[in-house]
mmCIF file of C-alpha atoms in Angstrom:
data_model
loop_
_atom_site.group_PDB
_atom_site.id
_atom_site.type_symbol
_atom_site.label_atom_id
_atom_site.label_comp_id
_atom_site.label_asym_id
_atom_site.label_seq_id
_atom_site.Cartn_x
_atom_site.Cartn_y
_atom_site.Cartn_z
ATOM 1 C CA MET A 1467 6.335 11.697 -12.548
ATOM 2 C CA THR A 1468 8.604 12.139 -10.171
ATOM 3 C CA THR A 1469 11.562 13.136 -11.983
ATOM 4 C CA GLY A 1470 14.799 10.788 -12.714
ATOM 5 C CA ILE A 1471 11.991 7.639 -11.945
ATOM 6 C CA ALA A 1472 11.810 5.764 -15.434
ATOM 7 C CA THR A 1473 12.134 2.030 -14.658
ATOM 8 C CA VAL A 1474 11.517 0.259 -11.984
ATOM 9 C CA PRO A 1475 15.333 -0.234 -9.977
ATOM 10 C CA ASP A 1476 15.061 3.597 -10.191
ATOM 11 C CA VAL A 1477 11.647 3.028 -8.219
ATOM 12 C CA LEU A 1478 14.139 0.785 -5.965
ATOM 13 C CA ARG A 1479 16.972 3.384 -5.652
ATOM 14 C CA ALA A 1480 14.260 6.112 -4.707
ATOM 15 C CA LEU A 1481 12.721 3.825 -2.313
ATOM 16 C CA ASP A 1482 16.251 3.298 -0.338
ATOM 17 C CA ALA A 1483 16.864 6.650 -0.544
ATOM 18 C CA ALA A 1484 13.396 7.368 1.328
ATOM 19 C CA ILE A 1485 13.868 4.670 3.847
ATOM 20 C CA GLU A 1486 17.425 6.038 5.390
ATOM 21 C CA GLU A 1487 16.488 9.349 4.958
ATOM 22 C CA ALA A 1488 13.451 7.672 7.455
ATOM 23 C CA LEU A 1489 16.371 5.861 9.102
ATOM 24 C CA GLU A 1490 18.648 9.414 10.164
ATOM 25 C CA ARG A 1491 15.315 10.982 11.098
ATOM 26 C CA GLY A 1492 14.063 8.120 13.017
ATOM 27 C CA ASP A 1493 10.362 8.984 11.065
ATOM 28 C CA ARG A 1494 7.708 6.935 10.969
ATOM 29 C CA ILE A 1495 7.058 7.341 7.301
ATOM 30 C CA GLY A 1496 9.384 4.799 6.816
ATOM 31 C CA TYR A 1497 6.805 2.028 8.097
ATOM 32 C CA PHE A 1498 5.242 2.268 5.035
ATOM 33 C CA ALA A 1499 8.649 2.766 2.740
ATOM 34 C CA ALA A 1500 9.789 -0.139 3.973
ATOM 35 C CA MET A 1501 6.895 -2.511 3.299
ATOM 36 C CA TYR A 1502 6.676 -1.271 -0.179
ATOM 37 C CA ARG A 1503 10.046 -1.782 -0.833
ATOM 38 C CA GLN A 1504 9.320 -4.841 -0.299
ATOM 39 C CA VAL A 1505 6.321 -5.487 -3.038
ATOM 40 C CA THR A 1506 8.440 -3.247 -5.412
ATOM 41 C CA ALA A 1507 11.137 -6.148 -5.448
ATOM 42 C CA ARG A 1508 9.001 -9.285 -5.684
ATOM 43 C CA VAL A 1509 7.267 -6.787 -8.600
ATOM 44 C CA TRP A 1510 10.578 -6.500 -10.276
ATOM 45 C CA GLU A 1511 11.181 -9.895 -9.893
ATOM 46 C CA GLY A 1512 7.859 -10.945 -11.306
ATOM 47 C CA ILE A 1513 8.907 -8.417 -14.443
ATOM 48 C CA GLU A 1514 12.088 -10.136 -15.033
ATOM 49 C CA THR A 1515 11.201 -13.178 -14.576
ATOM 50 C CA GLY A 1516 7.761 -13.466 -16.983
ATOM 51 C CA PHE A 1517 5.524 -13.697 -14.571
ATOM 52 C CA PHE A 1518 3.475 -10.615 -15.752
ATOM 53 C CA ASP A 1519 1.069 -11.353 -18.789
ATOM 54 C CA ASP A 1520 2.529 -8.160 -19.882
ATOM 55 C CA ALA A 1521 6.216 -6.902 -18.164
ATOM 56 C CA GLU A 1522 6.744 -3.822 -20.277
ATOM 57 C CA ARG A 1523 3.072 -3.168 -19.028
ATOM 58 C CA MET A 1524 3.579 -3.842 -15.573
ATOM 59 C CA ALA A 1525 6.593 -1.866 -15.381
ATOM 60 C CA ARG A 1526 5.165 1.178 -16.459
ATOM 61 C CA LEU A 1527 1.870 0.595 -13.833
ATOM 62 C CA ASP A 1528 4.637 -0.109 -11.117
ATOM 63 C CA VAL A 1529 6.892 3.558 -12.051
ATOM 64 C CA THR A 1530 3.435 5.235 -12.329
ATOM 65 C CA PHE A 1531 1.937 3.960 -9.365
ATOM 66 C CA ALA A 1532 5.459 4.227 -7.412
ATOM 67 C CA SER A 1533 5.554 7.943 -8.501
ATOM 68 C CA ARG A 1534 2.477 8.940 -7.219
ATOM 69 C CA TYR A 1535 3.626 8.054 -3.839
ATOM 70 C CA LEU A 1536 7.301 9.036 -4.391
ATOM 71 C CA ASP A 1537 6.066 12.763 -5.377
ATOM 72 C CA ALA A 1538 3.321 12.670 -2.295
ATOM 73 C CA LEU A 1539 6.561 12.272 0.112
ATOM 74 C CA GLY A 1540 8.658 14.743 -2.149
ATOM 75 C CA GLN A 1541 5.615 17.221 -2.014
ATOM 76 C CA TYR A 1542 5.783 16.649 1.987
ATOM 77 C CA ARG A 1543 8.745 16.729 2.906
ATOM 78 C CA GLY A 1544 9.435 19.841 0.586
ATOM 79 C CA GLY A 1545 6.603 21.898 2.377
ATOM 80 C CA HIS A 1546 4.045 21.429 -0.279
ATOM 81 C CA ARG A 1547 1.012 19.753 0.371
ATOM 82 C CA PRO A 1548 0.167 16.325 -1.756
ATOM 83 C CA THR A 1549 -3.236 14.851 -1.828
ATOM 84 C CA TRP A 1550 -5.295 14.901 1.548
ATOM 85 C CA SER A 1551 -5.017 11.134 1.065
ATOM 86 C CA TRP A 1552 -1.089 11.038 1.803
ATOM 87 C CA GLU A 1553 -1.286 14.704 4.037
ATOM 88 C CA LEU A 1554 -2.840 12.520 6.315
ATOM 89 C CA ALA A 1555 -0.421 9.490 6.050
ATOM 90 C CA PHE A 1556 3.001 11.616 6.505
ATOM 91 C CA GLN A 1557 1.289 13.864 9.578
ATOM 92 C CA ALA A 1558 0.037 10.948 11.346
ATOM 93 C CA ALA A 1559 4.175 9.477 11.534
ATOM 94 C CA ARG A 1560 5.223 12.521 13.745
ATOM 95 C CA ASP A 1561 2.178 11.747 16.131
ATOM 96 C CA ILE A 1562 3.486 8.476 18.526
ATOM 97 C CA ARG A 1563 -0.050 7.567 19.345
ATOM 98 C CA PRO A 1564 -1.099 5.672 16.451
ATOM 99 C CA LEU A 1565 0.219 1.454 16.669
ATOM 100 C CA ILE A 1566 2.750 0.136 14.066
ATOM 101 C CA VAL A 1567 -0.092 -1.315 12.005
ATOM 102 C CA GLN A 1568 -2.184 2.309 11.551
ATOM 103 C CA HIS A 1569 0.699 3.819 10.203
ATOM 104 C CA LEU A 1570 0.938 0.581 7.563
ATOM 105 C CA LEU A 1571 -2.834 0.828 6.863
ATOM 106 C CA VAL A 1572 -3.058 4.416 6.518
ATOM 107 C CA GLY A 1573 -0.639 4.818 3.580
ATOM 108 C CA MET A 1574 -1.993 1.532 2.241
ATOM 109 C CA ASN A 1575 -5.608 3.063 2.211
ATOM 110 C CA ALA A 1576 -3.895 6.490 0.100
ATOM 111 C CA HIS A 1577 -1.841 4.504 -2.075
ATOM 112 C CA ILE A 1578 -4.481 1.990 -2.796
ATOM 113 C CA ASN A 1579 -7.371 3.191 -2.606
ATOM 114 C CA LEU A 1580 -6.235 6.474 -4.583
ATOM 115 C CA ASP A 1581 -3.044 6.381 -6.345
ATOM 116 C CA LEU A 1582 -3.647 2.819 -7.389
ATOM 117 C CA GLY A 1583 -7.012 3.117 -9.686
ATOM 118 C CA ILE A 1584 -5.348 6.678 -10.952
ATOM 119 C CA ALA A 1585 -1.732 4.485 -11.776
ATOM 120 C CA ALA A 1586 -3.734 2.068 -13.705
ATOM 121 C CA ALA A 1587 -6.328 3.952 -15.843
ATOM 122 C CA ALA A 1588 -3.050 5.697 -16.952
ATOM 123 C CA THR A 1589 -1.473 2.601 -17.911
ATOM 124 C CA ALA A 1590 -4.563 1.167 -19.570
ATOM 125 C CA PRO A 1591 -6.356 4.255 -20.867
ATOM 126 C CA GLY A 1592 -9.755 3.607 -22.200
ATOM 127 C CA ASP A 1593 -10.541 0.120 -23.785
ATOM 128 C CA ALA A 1594 -7.037 -1.509 -23.003
ATOM 129 C CA LEU A 1595 -8.537 -1.356 -19.375
ATOM 130 C CA PRO A 1596 -9.699 -4.484 -19.291
ATOM 131 C CA GLY A 1597 -6.973 -6.441 -20.748
ATOM 132 C CA LEU A 1598 -4.719 -5.145 -17.472
ATOM 133 C CA ARG A 1599 -7.143 -6.590 -14.728
ATOM 134 C CA ARG A 1600 -5.550 -10.149 -14.174
ATOM 135 C CA ASP A 1601 -1.245 -8.038 -13.575
ATOM 136 C CA PHE A 1602 -3.533 -5.724 -11.584
ATOM 137 C CA ASP A 1603 -4.776 -8.606 -9.340
ATOM 138 C CA ARG A 1604 -1.322 -10.387 -9.338
ATOM 139 C CA ILE A 1605 0.509 -7.108 -7.681
ATOM 140 C CA ASN A 1606 -2.392 -6.845 -5.370
ATOM 141 C CA GLU A 1607 -2.175 -10.250 -4.679
ATOM 142 C CA VAL A 1608 1.649 -9.273 -4.037
ATOM 143 C CA LEU A 1609 0.616 -6.919 -1.330
ATOM 144 C CA GLY A 1610 -2.104 -9.036 0.346
ATOM 145 C CA LEU A 1611 0.345 -11.895 0.782
ATOM 146 C CA LEU A 1612 3.125 -9.463 1.827
ATOM 147 C CA VAL A 1613 1.012 -7.804 4.487
ATOM 148 C CA GLY A 1614 0.151 -10.822 6.045
ATOM 149 C CA ARG A 1615 4.186 -11.831 6.509
ATOM 150 C CA PHE A 1616 3.961 -8.442 7.884
ATOM 151 C CA GLU A 1617 2.194 -9.646 10.920
ATOM 152 C CA ALA A 1618 5.039 -11.552 13.024
ATOM 153 C CA ILE A 1619 7.117 -8.309 12.299
ATOM 154 C CA VAL A 1620 4.577 -5.764 13.940
ATOM 155 C CA GLY A 1621 3.924 -8.607 16.682
ATOM 156 C CA ASP A 1622 7.589 -8.629 17.963
ATOM 157 C CA ALA A 1623 7.418 -4.938 18.223
ATOM 158 C CA SER A 1624 3.894 -4.562 19.460
ATOM 159 C CA PRO A 1625 3.518 -7.562 21.861
ATOM 160 C CA TRP A 1626 -0.040 -6.859 22.548
ATOM 161 C CA ILE A 1627 -1.361 -6.180 19.333
ATOM 162 C CA GLY A 1628 -3.205 -9.862 19.339
ATOM 163 C CA LEU A 1629 -5.800 -8.091 21.480
ATOM 164 C CA LEU A 1630 -7.003 -6.039 18.476
ATOM 165 C CA GLU A 1631 -9.445 -9.184 17.747
ATOM 166 C CA ARG A 1632 -10.510 -9.444 21.480
ATOM 167 C CA ILE A 1633 -11.375 -5.307 21.780
ATOM 168 C CA GLY A 1634 -13.953 -5.749 18.381
ATOM 169 C CA GLY A 1635 -14.314 -9.607 18.040
ATOM 170 C CA ARG A 1636 -13.309 -8.996 14.398
ATOM 171 C CA HIS A 1637 -10.144 -8.780 12.179
ATOM 172 C CA ASP A 1638 -7.789 -6.113 12.835
ATOM 173 C CA GLU A 1639 -8.244 -4.554 9.902
ATOM 174 C CA GLU A 1640 -12.147 -4.527 10.377
ATOM 175 C CA ILE A 1641 -11.330 -2.999 13.835
ATOM 176 C CA VAL A 1642 -9.531 0.151 12.236
ATOM 177 C CA HIS A 1643 -11.884 0.834 9.653
ATOM 178 C CA PHE A 1644 -9.638 -0.620 7.028
ATOM 179 C CA SER A 1645 -10.088 -4.143 4.805
ATOM 180 C CA ILE A 1646 -6.985 -4.607 1.146
ATOM 181 C CA GLU A 1647 -10.005 -6.765 -0.606
ATOM 182 C CA MET A 1648 -12.746 -3.332 -0.317
ATOM 183 C CA ALA A 1649 -9.768 -1.137 -1.330
ATOM 184 C CA ARG A 1650 -8.548 -3.372 -4.132
ATOM 185 C CA THR A 1651 -12.234 -3.798 -5.165
ATOM 186 C CA ALA A 1652 -12.437 0.149 -4.823
ATOM 187 C CA ALA A 1653 -9.256 1.158 -6.704
ATOM 188 C CA TRP A 1654 -10.675 -0.598 -9.836
ATOM 189 C CA ARG A 1655 -13.767 0.634 -10.209
ATOM 190 C CA PHE A 1656 -12.262 3.864 -9.966
ATOM 191 C CA ALA A 1657 -10.158 3.067 -12.773
ATOM 192 C CA VAL A 1658 -12.851 1.662 -14.324
ATOM 193 C CA GLU A 1659 -14.575 5.434 -13.798
ATOM 194 C CA LEU A 1660 -11.278 7.246 -14.838
ATOM 195 C CA ALA A 1661 -10.287 5.061 -18.140
ATOM 196 C CA PRO A 1662 -12.884 6.722 -20.578
ATOM 197 C CA LEU A 1663 -12.044 9.861 -20.243
ATOM 198 C CA ALA A 1664 -9.301 12.385 -21.250
ATOM 199 C CA GLN A 1665 -6.811 13.022 -18.179
ATOM 200 C CA HIS A 1666 -7.737 16.516 -18.040
ATOM 201 C CA ASP A 1667 -10.690 15.896 -17.186
ATOM 202 C CA TRP A 1668 -9.631 13.155 -14.350
ATOM 203 C CA ALA A 1669 -9.034 16.649 -11.582
ATOM 204 C CA GLY A 1670 -13.267 16.632 -10.625
ATOM 205 C CA PRO A 1671 -13.168 12.507 -9.913
ATOM 206 C CA ILE A 1672 -9.573 12.828 -8.003
ATOM 207 C CA ALA A 1673 -10.177 15.492 -5.974
ATOM 208 C CA SER A 1674 -13.280 13.858 -4.499
ATOM 209 C CA ARG A 1675 -12.168 10.432 -4.682
ATOM 210 C CA ASP A 1676 -8.979 12.216 -2.062
ATOM 211 C CA ALA A 1677 -11.859 13.059 0.121
ATOM 212 C CA GLN A 1678 -13.297 10.049 0.377
ATOM 213 C CA VAL A 1679 -10.169 8.366 0.413
ATOM 214 C CA ALA A 1680 -8.842 10.796 3.101
ATOM 215 C CA ARG A 1681 -12.013 10.024 5.425
ATOM 216 C CA ILE A 1682 -11.522 6.849 5.356
ATOM 217 C CA GLY A 1683 -8.103 7.192 6.401
ATOM 218 C CA ARG A 1684 -9.222 9.604 9.032
ATOM 219 C CA GLY A 1685 -11.197 6.551 10.486
ATOM 220 C CA VAL A 1686 -8.096 3.689 10.802
ATOM 221 C CA LEU A 1687 -6.505 6.384 12.962
ATOM 222 C CA HIS A 1688 -9.307 7.244 14.945
ATOM 223 C CA PRO A 1689 -11.869 4.802 14.837
ATOM 224 C CA GLY A 1690 -13.935 5.995 17.668
ATOM 225 C CA LEU A 1691 -14.330 5.147 21.432
ATOM 226 C CA PRO A 1692 -14.172 2.188 23.199
ATOM 227 C CA LEU A 1693 -11.911 1.113 20.500
ATOM 228 C CA GLU A 1694 -9.407 4.185 20.706
ATOM 229 C CA LEU A 1695 -8.945 2.972 24.394
ATOM 230 C CA GLY A 1696 -8.462 -0.168 23.400
ATOM 231 C CA LEU A 1697 -5.266 0.930 21.014
ATOM 232 C CA ALA A 1698 -3.613 2.822 23.769
ATOM 233 C CA VAL A 1699 -3.427 -0.016 25.978
ATOM 234 C CA ILE A 1700 -1.935 -2.141 23.351
ATOM 235 C CA ARG A 1701 0.456 1.592 22.245
ATOM 236 C CA SER A 1702 1.479 1.398 25.948
ATOM 237 C CA ARG A 1703 3.687 -2.285 25.321
ATOM 238 C CA GLU A 1704 4.540 -1.147 21.707
ATOM 239 C CA SER A 1705 7.817 -0.614 20.955
ATOM 240 C CA ASN A 1706 9.351 3.092 20.385
ATOM 241 C CA ASP A 1707 12.588 2.479 18.874
ATOM 242 C CA VAL A 1708 11.448 3.479 15.468
ATOM 243 C CA ARG A 1709 14.629 3.021 13.535
ATOM 244 C CA ARG A 1710 14.368 -1.066 14.422
ATOM 245 C CA VAL A 1711 10.832 -1.384 13.557
ATOM 246 C CA ILE A 1712 11.947 -0.243 10.240
ATOM 247 C CA ARG A 1713 14.893 -2.303 9.635
ATOM 248 C CA GLN A 1714 12.509 -4.980 10.329
ATOM 249 C CA LEU A 1715 9.796 -4.062 7.918
ATOM 250 C CA ALA A 1716 12.792 -3.662 5.408
ATOM 251 C CA GLY A 1717 13.750 -7.266 5.896
ATOM 252 C CA ALA A 1718 10.467 -9.191 5.765
ATOM 253 C CA PRO A 1719 10.163 -12.378 3.261
ATOM 254 C CA ALA A 1720 8.517 -11.456 0.282
ATOM 255 C CA PRO A 1721 5.841 -14.272 -0.582
ATOM 256 C CA PRO A 1722 6.707 -16.479 -3.665
ATOM 257 C CA LEU A 1723 5.439 -15.569 -7.080
ATOM 258 C CA GLU A 1724 3.784 -19.344 -6.968
ATOM 259 C CA GLN A 1725 1.690 -18.333 -3.963
ATOM 260 C CA VAL A 1726 0.792 -14.803 -5.196
ATOM 261 C CA GLU A 1727 -0.353 -16.740 -8.766
ATOM 262 C CA ARG A 1728 -2.605 -19.673 -7.028
ATOM 263 C CA ARG A 1729 -3.988 -16.948 -5.002
ATOM 264 C CA VAL A 1730 -5.195 -15.220 -8.017
ATOM 265 C CA ARG A 1731 -6.051 -18.367 -9.865
ATOM 266 C CA MET A 1732 -8.100 -19.152 -6.840
ATOM 267 C CA ALA A 1733 -10.157 -15.944 -6.833
ATOM 268 C CA ARG A 1734 -10.844 -16.368 -10.863
ATOM 269 C CA HIS A 1735 -11.858 -19.883 -10.180
ATOM 270 C CA GLN A 1736 -9.140 -21.233 -12.698
ATOM 271 C CA PRO A 1737 -6.598 -23.690 -12.326
ATOM 272 C CA LEU A 1738 -2.977 -23.040 -12.505
ATOM 273 C CA HIS A 1739 -2.415 -25.010 -15.775
ATOM 274 C CA ASP A 1740 -4.498 -23.030 -17.580
ATOM 275 C CA ARG A 1741 -1.902 -19.820 -17.594
ATOM 276 C CA PRO A 1742 -0.624 -18.218 -20.692
#
């Protein structure tokens, strides 16, 4: 775990530092960092206001989850190799060809499809894992709703992004071969796989999962012809002002926690008044 990261406010300060460094460099790595900072801020609000079933457990989950990203970023910037999934995302940030949305999705792919399951199993090992499920769903809904709010920002920086649906006749996430809903489901399955095991036995399953997630990431970045030709057309009208886009993403309004709870209840077919 990242040295000096013990609390959610520590995570927020570390993300602020990562964003500032990206702004100084004009580095596209800052796209995901800016989005993730917004997610973490909303989770911290939920912890402070009693939104989650177990605030202390959620704080541990958030720190463990975020530390996997921050550790990977530190390794990459220090000249060391992080997981394949994160290495792919960080290297893509040096390439001008992917769309803003592809940079965001390849980061979410690594963080949800790989890191989230690991963090959940570490936070609630063994028989404790099922009790985490509702708070796990809540943190995922924060992310899912926030991604929806980024659409307007991405649309401002990428005026032809609406062509994604026309290119494939499907939702833009499907066009670049990534689904947040599928990633969240897969993350929980991976947590279920890891939770009964001693952590010294995790290396093999994590390496195997990392290889699978990296393949998904490559599909996000290189979906194949003719989609890549269509993406290149969209990219031709997209902003190259990396710093401006980072600042816009960092300023995106986060979803109200009431909306998050409503989404979780709808998915579970539970009335709002049943919440303990």
